[in-house]
Coordinates of C-alpha atoms in Angstrom, one line a residue:
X1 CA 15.8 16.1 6.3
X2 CA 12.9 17.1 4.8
X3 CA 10.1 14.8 4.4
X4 CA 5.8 14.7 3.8
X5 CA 5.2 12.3 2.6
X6 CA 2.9 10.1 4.9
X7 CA 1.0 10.9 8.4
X8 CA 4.2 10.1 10.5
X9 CA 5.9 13.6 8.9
X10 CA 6.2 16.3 11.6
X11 CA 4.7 19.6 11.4
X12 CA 5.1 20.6 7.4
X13 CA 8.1 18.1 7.0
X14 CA 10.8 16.5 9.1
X15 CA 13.4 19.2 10.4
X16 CA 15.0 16.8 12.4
X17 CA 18.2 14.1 11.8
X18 CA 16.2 10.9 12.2
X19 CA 12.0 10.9 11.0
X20 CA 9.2 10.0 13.0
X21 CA 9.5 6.3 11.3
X22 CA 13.0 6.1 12.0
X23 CA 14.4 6.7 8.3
X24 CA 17.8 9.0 8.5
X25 CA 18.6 12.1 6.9
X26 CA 21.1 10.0 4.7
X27 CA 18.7 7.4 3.9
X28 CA 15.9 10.6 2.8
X29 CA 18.4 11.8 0.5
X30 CA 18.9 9.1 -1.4
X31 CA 15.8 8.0 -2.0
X32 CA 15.4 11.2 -3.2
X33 CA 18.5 10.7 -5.2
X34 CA 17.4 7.3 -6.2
X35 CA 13.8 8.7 -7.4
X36 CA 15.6 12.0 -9.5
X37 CA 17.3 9.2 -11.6
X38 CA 14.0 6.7 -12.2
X39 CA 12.7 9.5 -13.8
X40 CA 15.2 10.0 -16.2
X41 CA 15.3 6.4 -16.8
X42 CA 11.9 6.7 -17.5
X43 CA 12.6 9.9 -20.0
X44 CA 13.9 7.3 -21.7
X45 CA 11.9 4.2 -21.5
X46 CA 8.8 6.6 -22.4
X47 CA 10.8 7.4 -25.4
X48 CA 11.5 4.3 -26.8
X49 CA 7.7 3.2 -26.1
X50 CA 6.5 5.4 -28.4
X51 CA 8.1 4.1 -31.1
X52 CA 7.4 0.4 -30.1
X53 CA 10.5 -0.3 -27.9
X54 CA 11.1 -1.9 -24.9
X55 CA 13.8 -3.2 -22.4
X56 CA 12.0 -6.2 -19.8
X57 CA 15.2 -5.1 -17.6
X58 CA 14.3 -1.6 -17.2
X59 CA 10.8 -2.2 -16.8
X60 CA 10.8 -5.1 -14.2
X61 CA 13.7 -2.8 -12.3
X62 CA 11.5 0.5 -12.0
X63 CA 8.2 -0.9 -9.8
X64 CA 11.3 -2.6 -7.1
X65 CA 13.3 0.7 -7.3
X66 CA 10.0 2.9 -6.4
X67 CA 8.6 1.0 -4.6
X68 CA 12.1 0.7 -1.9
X69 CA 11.0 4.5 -0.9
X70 CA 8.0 4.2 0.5
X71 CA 7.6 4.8 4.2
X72 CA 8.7 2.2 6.2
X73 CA 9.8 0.2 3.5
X74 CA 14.0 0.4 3.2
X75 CA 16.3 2.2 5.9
X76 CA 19.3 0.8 4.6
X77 CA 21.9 2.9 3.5
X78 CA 24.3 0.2 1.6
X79 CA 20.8 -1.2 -0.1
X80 CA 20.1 2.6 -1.2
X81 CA 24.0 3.3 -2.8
X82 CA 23.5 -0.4 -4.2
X83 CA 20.2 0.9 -5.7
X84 CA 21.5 4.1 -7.1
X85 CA 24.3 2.2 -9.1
X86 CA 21.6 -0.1 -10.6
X87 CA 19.5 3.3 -11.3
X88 CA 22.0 4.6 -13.2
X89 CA 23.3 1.7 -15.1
X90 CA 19.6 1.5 -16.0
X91 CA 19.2 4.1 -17.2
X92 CA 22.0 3.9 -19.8
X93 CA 20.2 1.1 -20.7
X94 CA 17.1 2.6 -21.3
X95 CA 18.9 5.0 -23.5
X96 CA 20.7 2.9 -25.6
X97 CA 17.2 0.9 -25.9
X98 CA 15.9 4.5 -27.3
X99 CA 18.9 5.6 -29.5
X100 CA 18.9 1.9 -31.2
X101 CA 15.2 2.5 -32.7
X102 CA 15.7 6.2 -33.5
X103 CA 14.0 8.1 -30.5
X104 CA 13.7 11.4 -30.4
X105 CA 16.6 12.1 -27.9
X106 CA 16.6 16.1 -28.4
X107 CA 15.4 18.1 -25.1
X108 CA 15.8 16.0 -22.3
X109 CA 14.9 17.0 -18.7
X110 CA 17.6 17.0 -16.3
X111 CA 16.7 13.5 -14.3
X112 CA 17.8 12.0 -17.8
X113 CA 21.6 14.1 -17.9
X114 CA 22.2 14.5 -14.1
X115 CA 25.2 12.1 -12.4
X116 CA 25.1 12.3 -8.8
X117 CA 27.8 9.9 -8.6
X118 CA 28.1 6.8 -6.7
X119 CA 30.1 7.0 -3.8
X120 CA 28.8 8.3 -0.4
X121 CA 30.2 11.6 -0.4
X122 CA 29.0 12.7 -4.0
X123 CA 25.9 11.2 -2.9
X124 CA 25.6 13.7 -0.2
X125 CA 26.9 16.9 -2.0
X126 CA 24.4 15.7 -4.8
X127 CA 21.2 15.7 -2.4
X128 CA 20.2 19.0 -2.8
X129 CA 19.5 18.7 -6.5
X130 CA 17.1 15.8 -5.7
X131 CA 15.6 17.2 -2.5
X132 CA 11.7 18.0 -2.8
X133 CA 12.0 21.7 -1.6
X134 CA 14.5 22.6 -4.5
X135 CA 11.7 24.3 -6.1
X136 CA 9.6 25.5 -3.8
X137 CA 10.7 29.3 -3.6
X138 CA 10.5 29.0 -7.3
X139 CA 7.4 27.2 -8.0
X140 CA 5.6 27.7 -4.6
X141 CA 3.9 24.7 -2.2
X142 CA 0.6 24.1 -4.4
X143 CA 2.6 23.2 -7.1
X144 CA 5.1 21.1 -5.6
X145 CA 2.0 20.0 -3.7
X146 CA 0.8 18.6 -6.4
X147 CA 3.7 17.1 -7.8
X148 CA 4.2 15.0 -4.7
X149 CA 0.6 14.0 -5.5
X150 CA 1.7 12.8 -8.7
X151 CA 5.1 11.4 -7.1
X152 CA 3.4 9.8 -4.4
X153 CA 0.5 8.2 -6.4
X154 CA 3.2 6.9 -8.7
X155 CA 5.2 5.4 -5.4
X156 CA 1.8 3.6 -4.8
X157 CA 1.4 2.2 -8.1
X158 CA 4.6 1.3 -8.4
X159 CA 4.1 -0.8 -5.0
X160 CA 1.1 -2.7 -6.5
X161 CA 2.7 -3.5 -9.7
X162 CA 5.2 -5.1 -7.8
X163 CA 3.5 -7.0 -5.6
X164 CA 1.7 -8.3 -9.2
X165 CA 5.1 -8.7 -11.1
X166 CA 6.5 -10.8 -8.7
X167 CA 3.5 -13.5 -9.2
X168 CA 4.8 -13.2 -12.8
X169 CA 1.5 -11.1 -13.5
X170 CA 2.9 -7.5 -16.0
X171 CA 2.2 -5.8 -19.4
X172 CA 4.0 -3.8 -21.0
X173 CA 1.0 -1.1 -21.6
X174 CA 1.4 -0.4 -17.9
X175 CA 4.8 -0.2 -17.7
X176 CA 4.7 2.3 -20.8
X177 CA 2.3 4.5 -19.1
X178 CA 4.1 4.4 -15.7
X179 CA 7.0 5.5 -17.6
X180 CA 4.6 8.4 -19.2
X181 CA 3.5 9.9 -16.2
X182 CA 7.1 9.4 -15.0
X183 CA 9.4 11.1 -17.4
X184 CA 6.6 13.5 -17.3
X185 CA 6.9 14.4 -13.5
X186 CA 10.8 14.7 -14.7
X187 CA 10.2 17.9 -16.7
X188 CA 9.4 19.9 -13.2
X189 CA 6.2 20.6 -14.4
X190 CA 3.6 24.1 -13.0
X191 CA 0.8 23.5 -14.7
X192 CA -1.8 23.0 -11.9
X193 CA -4.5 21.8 -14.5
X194 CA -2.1 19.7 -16.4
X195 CA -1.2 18.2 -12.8
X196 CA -4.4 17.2 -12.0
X197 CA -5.0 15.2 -14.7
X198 CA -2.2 13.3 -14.9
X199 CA -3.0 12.5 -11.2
X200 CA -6.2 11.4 -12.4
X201 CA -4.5 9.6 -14.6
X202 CA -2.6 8.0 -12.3
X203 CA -5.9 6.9 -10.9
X204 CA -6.6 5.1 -13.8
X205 CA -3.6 3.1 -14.1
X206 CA -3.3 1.6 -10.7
X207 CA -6.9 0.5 -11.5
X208 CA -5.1 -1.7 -14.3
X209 CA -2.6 -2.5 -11.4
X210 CA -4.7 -3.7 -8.9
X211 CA -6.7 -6.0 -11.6
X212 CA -3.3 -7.4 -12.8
X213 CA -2.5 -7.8 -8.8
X214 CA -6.5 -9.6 -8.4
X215 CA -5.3 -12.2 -11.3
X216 CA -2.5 -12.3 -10.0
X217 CA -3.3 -13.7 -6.7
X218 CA -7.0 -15.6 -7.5
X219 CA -5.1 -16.8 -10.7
X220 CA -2.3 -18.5 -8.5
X221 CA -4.2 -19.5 -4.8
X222 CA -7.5 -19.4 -6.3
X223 CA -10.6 -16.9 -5.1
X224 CA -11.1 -16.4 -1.0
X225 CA -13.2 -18.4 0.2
X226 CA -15.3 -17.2 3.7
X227 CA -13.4 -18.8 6.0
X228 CA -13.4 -18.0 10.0
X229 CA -9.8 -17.3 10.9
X230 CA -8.0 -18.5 14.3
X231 CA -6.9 -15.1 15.7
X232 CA -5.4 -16.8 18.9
X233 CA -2.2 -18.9 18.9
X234 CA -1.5 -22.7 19.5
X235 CA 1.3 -24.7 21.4
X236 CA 4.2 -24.7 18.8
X237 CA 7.4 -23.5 17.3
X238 CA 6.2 -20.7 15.2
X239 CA 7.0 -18.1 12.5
X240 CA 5.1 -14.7 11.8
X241 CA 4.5 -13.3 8.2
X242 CA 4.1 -9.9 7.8
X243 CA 3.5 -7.4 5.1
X244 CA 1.8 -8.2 1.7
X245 CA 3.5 -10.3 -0.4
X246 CA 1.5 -14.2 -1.3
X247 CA 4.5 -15.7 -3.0
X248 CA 6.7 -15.5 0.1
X249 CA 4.2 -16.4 2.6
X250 CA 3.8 -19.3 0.5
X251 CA 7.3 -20.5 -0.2
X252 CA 7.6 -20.4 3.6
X253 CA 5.0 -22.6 3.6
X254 CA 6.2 -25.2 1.4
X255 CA 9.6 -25.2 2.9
X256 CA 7.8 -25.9 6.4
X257 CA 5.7 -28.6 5.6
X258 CA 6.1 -31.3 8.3
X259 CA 8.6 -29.6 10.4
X260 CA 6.1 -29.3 12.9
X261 CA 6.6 -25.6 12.9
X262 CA 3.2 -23.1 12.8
X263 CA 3.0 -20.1 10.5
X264 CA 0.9 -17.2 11.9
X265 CA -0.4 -14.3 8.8
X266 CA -0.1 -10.8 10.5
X267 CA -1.5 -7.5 9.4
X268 CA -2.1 -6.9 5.8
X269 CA -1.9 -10.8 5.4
X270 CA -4.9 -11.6 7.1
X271 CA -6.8 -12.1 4.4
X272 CA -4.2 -14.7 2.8
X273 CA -5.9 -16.9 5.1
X274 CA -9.0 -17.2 2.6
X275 CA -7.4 -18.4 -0.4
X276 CA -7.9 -22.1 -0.7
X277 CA -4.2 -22.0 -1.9
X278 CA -2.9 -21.1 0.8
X279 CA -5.7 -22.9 3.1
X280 CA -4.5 -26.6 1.8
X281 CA -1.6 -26.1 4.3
X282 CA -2.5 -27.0 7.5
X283 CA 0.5 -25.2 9.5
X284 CA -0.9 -22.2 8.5
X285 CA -3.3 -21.9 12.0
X286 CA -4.4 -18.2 11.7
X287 CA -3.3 -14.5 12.4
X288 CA -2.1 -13.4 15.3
X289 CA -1.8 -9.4 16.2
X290 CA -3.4 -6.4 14.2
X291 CA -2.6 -3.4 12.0
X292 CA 1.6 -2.5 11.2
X293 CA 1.8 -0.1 13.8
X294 CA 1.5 -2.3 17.1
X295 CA 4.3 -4.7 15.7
X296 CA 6.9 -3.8 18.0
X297 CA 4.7 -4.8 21.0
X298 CA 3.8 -7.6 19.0
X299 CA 6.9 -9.0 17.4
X300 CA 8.2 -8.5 21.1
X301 CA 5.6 -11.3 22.3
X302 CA 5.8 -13.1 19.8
X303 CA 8.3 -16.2 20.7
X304 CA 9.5 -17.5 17.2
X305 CA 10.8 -16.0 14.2
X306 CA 9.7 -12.8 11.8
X307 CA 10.2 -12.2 8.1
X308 CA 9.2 -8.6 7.0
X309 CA 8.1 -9.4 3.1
X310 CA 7.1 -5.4 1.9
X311 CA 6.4 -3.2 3.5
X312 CA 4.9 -1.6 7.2
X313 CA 8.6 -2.5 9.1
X314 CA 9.5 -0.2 12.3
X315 CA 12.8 -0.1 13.8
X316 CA 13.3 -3.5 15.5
X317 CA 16.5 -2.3 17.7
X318 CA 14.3 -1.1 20.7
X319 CA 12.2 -4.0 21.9
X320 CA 14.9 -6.9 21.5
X321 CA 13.9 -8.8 18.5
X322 CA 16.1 -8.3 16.5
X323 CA 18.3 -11.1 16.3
X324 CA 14.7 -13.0 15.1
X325 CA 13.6 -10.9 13.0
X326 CA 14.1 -11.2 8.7
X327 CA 13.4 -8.9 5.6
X328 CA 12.6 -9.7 1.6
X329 CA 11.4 -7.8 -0.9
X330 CA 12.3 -4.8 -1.0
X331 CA 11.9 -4.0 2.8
X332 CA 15.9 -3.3 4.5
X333 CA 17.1 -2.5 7.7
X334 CA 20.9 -1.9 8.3
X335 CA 22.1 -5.3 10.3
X336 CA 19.1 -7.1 10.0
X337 CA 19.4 -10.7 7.0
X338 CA 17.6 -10.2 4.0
X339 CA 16.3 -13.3 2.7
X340 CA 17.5 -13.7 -1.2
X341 CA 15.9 -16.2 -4.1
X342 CA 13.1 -17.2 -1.5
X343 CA 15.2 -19.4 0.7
X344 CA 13.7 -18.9 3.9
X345 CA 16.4 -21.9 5.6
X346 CA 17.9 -18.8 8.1
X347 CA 14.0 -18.2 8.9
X348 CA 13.2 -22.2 9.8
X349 CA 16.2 -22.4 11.5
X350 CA 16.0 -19.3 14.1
X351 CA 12.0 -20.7 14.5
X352 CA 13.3 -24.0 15.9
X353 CA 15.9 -22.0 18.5
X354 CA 13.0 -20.0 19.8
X355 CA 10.7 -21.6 22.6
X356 CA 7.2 -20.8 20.1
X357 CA 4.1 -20.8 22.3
X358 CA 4.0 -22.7 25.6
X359 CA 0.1 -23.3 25.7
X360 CA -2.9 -23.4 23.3
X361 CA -4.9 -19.5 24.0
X362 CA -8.2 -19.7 24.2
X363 CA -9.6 -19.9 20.3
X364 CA -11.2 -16.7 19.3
X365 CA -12.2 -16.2 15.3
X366 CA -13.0 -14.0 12.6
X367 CA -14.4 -14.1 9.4
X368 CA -12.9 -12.6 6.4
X369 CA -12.6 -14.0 2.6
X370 CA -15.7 -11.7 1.5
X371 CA -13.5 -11.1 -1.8
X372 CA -15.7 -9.8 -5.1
X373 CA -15.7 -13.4 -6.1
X374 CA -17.7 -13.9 -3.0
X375 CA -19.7 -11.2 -2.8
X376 CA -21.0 -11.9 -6.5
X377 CA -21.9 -15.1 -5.9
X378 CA -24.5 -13.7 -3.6
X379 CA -25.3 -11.0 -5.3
X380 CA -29.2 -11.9 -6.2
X381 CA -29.2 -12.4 -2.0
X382 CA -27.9 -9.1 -1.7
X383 CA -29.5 -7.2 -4.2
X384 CA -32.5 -8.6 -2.3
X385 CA -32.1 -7.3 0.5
X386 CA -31.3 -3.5 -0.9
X387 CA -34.5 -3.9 -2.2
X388 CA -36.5 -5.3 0.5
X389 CA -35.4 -2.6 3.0
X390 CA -33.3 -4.8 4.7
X391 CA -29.8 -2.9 3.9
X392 CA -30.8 0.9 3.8
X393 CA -26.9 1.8 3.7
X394 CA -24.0 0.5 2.5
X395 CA -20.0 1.8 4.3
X396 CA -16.9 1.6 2.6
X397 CA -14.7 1.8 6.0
X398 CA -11.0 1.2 5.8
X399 CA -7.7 2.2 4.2
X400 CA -4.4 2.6 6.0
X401 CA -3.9 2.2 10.1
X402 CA -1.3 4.4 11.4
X403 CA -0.7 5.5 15.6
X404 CA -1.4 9.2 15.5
X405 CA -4.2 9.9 17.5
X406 CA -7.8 10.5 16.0
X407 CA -7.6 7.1 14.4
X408 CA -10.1 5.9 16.8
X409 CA -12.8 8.0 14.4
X410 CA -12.9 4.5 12.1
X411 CA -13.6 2.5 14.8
X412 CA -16.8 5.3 16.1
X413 CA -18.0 5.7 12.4
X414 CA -18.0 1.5 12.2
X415 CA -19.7 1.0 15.7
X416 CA -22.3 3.7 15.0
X417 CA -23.2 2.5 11.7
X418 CA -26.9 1.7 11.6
X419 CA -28.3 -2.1 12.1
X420 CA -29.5 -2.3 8.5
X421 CA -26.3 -1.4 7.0
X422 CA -23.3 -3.2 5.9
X423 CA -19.6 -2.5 6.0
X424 CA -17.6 -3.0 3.2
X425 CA -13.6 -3.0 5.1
X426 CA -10.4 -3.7 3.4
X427 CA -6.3 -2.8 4.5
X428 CA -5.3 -2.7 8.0
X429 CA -7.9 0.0 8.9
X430 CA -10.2 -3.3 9.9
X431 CA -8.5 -4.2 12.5
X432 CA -9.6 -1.0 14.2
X433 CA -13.3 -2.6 14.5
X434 CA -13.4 -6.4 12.9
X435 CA -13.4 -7.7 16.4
X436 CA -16.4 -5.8 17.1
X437 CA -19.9 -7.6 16.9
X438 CA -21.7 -6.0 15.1
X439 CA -24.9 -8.3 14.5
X440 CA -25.9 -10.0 11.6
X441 CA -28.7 -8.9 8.6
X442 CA -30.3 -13.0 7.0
X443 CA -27.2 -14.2 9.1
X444 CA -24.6 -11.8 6.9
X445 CA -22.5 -10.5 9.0
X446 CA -22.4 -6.6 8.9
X447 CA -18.2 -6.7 8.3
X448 CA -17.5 -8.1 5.4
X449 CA -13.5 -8.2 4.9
X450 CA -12.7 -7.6 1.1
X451 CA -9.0 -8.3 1.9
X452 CA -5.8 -6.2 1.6
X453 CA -5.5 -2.2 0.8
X454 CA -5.5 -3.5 -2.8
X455 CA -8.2 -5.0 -2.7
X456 CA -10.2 -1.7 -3.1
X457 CA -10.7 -3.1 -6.5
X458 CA -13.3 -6.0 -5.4
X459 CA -15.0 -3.2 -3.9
X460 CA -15.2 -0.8 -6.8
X461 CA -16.2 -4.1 -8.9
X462 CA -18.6 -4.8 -6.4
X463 CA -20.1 -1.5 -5.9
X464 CA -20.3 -1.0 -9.8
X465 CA -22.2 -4.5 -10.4
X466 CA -24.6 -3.6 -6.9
X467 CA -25.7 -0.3 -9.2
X468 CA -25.5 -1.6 -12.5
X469 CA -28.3 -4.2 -11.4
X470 CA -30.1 -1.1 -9.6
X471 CA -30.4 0.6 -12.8
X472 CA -28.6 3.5 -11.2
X473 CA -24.7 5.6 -11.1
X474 CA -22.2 4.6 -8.1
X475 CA -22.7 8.0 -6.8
X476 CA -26.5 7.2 -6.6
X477 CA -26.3 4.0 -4.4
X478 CA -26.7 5.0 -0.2
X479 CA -22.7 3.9 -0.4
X480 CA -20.8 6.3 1.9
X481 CA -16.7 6.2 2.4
X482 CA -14.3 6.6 5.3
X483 CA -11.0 5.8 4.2
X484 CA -8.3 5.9 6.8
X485 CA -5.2 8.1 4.8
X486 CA -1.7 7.3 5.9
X487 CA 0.9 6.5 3.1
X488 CA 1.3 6.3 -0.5
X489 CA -0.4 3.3 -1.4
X490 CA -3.4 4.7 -0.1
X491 CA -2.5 7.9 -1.6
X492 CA -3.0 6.0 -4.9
X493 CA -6.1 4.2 -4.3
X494 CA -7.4 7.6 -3.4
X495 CA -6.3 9.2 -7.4
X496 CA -8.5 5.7 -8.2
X497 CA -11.7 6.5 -6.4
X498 CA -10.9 9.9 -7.8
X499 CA -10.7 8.6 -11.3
X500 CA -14.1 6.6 -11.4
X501 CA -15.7 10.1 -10.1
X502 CA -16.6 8.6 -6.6
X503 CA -17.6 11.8 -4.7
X504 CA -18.0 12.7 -1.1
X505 CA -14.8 10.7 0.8
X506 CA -14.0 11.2 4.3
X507 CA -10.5 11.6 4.1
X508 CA -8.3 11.5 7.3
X509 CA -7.5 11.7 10.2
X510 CA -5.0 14.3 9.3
X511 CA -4.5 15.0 5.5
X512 CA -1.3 14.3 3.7
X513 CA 1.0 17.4 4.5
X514 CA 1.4 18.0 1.0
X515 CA -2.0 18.8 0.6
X516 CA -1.6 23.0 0.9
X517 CA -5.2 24.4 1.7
X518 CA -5.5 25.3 -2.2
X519 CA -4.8 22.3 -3.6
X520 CA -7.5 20.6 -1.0
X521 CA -10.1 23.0 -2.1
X522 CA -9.9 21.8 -5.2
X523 CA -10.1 18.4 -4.3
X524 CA -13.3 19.3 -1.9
X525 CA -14.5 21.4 -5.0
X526 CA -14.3 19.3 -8.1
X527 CA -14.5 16.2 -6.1
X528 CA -16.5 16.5 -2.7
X529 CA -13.7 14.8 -0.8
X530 CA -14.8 15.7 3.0
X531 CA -11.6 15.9 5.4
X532 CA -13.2 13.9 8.8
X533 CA -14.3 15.6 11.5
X534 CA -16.6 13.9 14.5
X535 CA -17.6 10.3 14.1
X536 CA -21.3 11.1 14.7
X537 CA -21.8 13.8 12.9
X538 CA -19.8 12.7 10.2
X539 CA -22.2 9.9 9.8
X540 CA -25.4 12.0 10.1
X541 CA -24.0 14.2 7.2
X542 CA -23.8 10.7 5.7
X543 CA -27.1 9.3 5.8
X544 CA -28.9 12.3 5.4
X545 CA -27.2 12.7 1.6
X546 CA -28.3 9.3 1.3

């Protein structure tokens, strides 16, 4: 197999049978498969936009179908062939959407034509007309470079949107440009200039996404609230929610109501622990573990049942949960129940077999809920203290977690971060320092948790108000970034940052693979991103540009 696209690849690409996330050669081809055809149904969804036309099928399908190949996402094989049917049936769909209001239908790229079949064995002779290094002897590894770019920011978006659609929050703008930048990538574009705009592009439509995701969620469980979250567990039956998604964290909270059963937020979910609609349950008693990558320690611990609701899952053979442990969404793991239509009975059930926690632990908190809604509300306190001297600096420190060494560099750049600044931390990169005390500046504390990886927007918003009221340009503010790089949802809030013109990001720990040493110069060139280097000195480069 051959794969790059997130930290966990090995060397330039997976030469192996099984990746370093546990996804098999089979399952790598067809998601490759699977993305080859949502491009040509995008040929001709893109089509039929632009002369007013649209199918609600097509465009509710294509986020879910994207978003199943993201990394550690879907390792199920049957879900993938499943997938690749629908693909396909969609896309005649989309066609006949097209054709029916006269679209141009002349000169179509090959994702829109090519039939790779259905069954398992024309899926595998049909791999190697999907695979990402078709072109590369052709086209060479900066462009194809930057077409993952492109492909990998759209995975992102598409991952966002879907998180929003599902909380019945979509418009059919963004779906037409996702479809745009789509049936573009389809054409096998070489054009590195034309490239880096429609990456930019990109950029600014999963800006669109993550506002429709922010109304999404404050619109349905109302703005976080600073609230000081129980990271410790209490004597109980108990079941663990991990990965992003509100609405199922929810629904197993109103089917658990009085069933004397706990419900612990882990990872990304953290933060749903701030929104008073979630807070009005009072079986939701806090977080328990960290970032994605220490579930299988965790999950092994942890004496009740797991649901897996997006994304982050690692293989849960090795460590002997996995007759407790349940996927939705679009996450899949061969053998493991997938939860359907939000019935979480299987979940309730396997939580009252399990022991749960013997004992209360000893109660340890953390504050998070410092959402945009927050953090303008005290914005005249804030703006205060910029001017007064209190807060000289202001860190943007966060992003996606991941276990390859040199990740400890967030947790030295946080630490090391002077008194009189303030850290602005979102995604699971927190959890790398948010137990740290780091003091207080007029009893704020220095880490102020904005919330999930999506959440990037209430930091853009508030970083735009903060130097609107300054009289001055984002770039002008003493704001400096460390953003933790792992997968492609960061790889699209990075084409966002991009897209606003935020300069001078410390990218890392390692860059994406697909990053060739030309393509990064350009990004170093036109946009001052900084690959990270030493902590320290890192942060003296920092506040001496400030």
């Amino acid at each position: 197999m051959y794969c790059v696209q997130c930290e966990q690849s090995n060397k330039g690409g997976c030469a192996v049978k099984v990746g370093s996330c546990g996804k098999t050669a089979e399952v790598a081809d067809m998601q490759d498969i699977l993305l080859r055809v949502m491009q040509g149904v995008s040929v001709y969804a893109d089509r039929a936009a632009r002369v007013g036309a649209r199918d609600a099928e097509v465009d509710a399908f294509t986020p879910h179908a994207w978003f199943t190949t993201l990394t550690n996402v879907n390792f199920d094989a049957t879900r993938f062939e499943a997938l690749i049917a629908r693909a396909l049936a969609m896309r005649a769909k989309a066609r006949a959407c097209a054709a029916a209001v006269g679209a141009d239908l002349h000169d179509l790229p090959e994702p829109a034509t090519w039939n790779p079949g259905t069954t398992p064995s024309e899926l595998a002779a049909a791999a190697p007309f999907a695979a990402i290094q078709r072109f590369m002897d052709r086209d060479g590894p900066s462009v194809v470079g930057l077409r993952n770019l492109v492909l990998y920011g759209l995975k992102g978006t598409a991952a966002y949107s879907e998180h929003a659609r599902v909380l019945g929050k979509e418009e059919a703008a963004v779906s037409a440009e996702f479809h745009r930048i789509a049936a573009f990538l389809a054409t096998d574009p070489t054009d590195v200039e034309t490239l880096l705009a429609e990456a930019l592009a990109i950029g600014a439509l999963n800006l669109k996404v993550m506002e429709l995701l922010d109304a999404a969620n404050t619109g349905r469980f109302g703005h976080p609230e600073v609230t000081m979250v129980r990271m410790t567990p209490i004597a109980g039956k108990c079941i663990l929610v991990s990965g992003h998604d509100m609405g199922d964290l929810e629904a197993i909270l109103e089917q658990t109501q009085d069933m004397g059963i706990s419900v612990y937020t882990h990872g990304e979910l953290l933060p749903a622990n701030a929104y008073p609609g979630m807070k009005k349950y009072p079986h939701l008693v806090g977080n328990y573990g960290g970032a994605w990558q220490d579930q299988q320690k965790e999950f092994a611990a942890f004496p009740g049942a797991i649901v897996m609701t997006s994304n982050c899952l690692i293989n849960p053979e090795i460590k002997g949960y996995k007759d407790r442990i349940f996927t939705a969404g679009p996450v899949g793991w061969n053998g493991l129940p997938h939860i359907v239509d939000h019935d979480f009975s299987a979940v309730i059930a396997c939580a009252l077999a399990q022991p749960g926690f013997a004992e209360d632990a000893p109660e340890e908190r953390i504050p998070t809920g410092f959402a945009r809604n927050t953090v303008m509300g005290v914005a005249d306190t804030l703006l205060d203290m910029i001017r007064a001297g209190d807060v000289r600096n202001l860190f943007l420190i966060g992003g996606c977690d991941g276990a390859r060494p040199g990740r400890n560099y967030f947790h030295d750049l946080a630490v090391n971060t002077p008194s009189d600044s303030l850290i602005l931390t979102l995604g699971c990169g927190k959890f790398r320092f948010n137990r740290e005390d780091l003091g207080t500046i007029r009893g704020v504390p220095r880490v102020l948790d904005m919330g999930q990886c999506n959440d990037a927007y209430s930091a853009i918003q508030v970083a735009v108000a903060v130097a609107g009221a300054l009289g001055c340009g984002v770039n002008d503010l003493p704001l400096h970034y460390g953003i933790s790089w792992f997968e492609q949802k960061a790889t699209a809030v990075l084409l966002t940052m991009l897209h606003l013109g935020l300069r001078n990001i410390h990218l890392g720990p390692t860059l994406p693979q697909f990053l060739t040493p030309e393509v990064l110069q350009v990004l170093v060139d036109t946009f001052g991103v900084r690959p990270t280097g030493d902590a320290r000195e890192d942060l003296a480069h920092m506040l001496a540009a400030a």
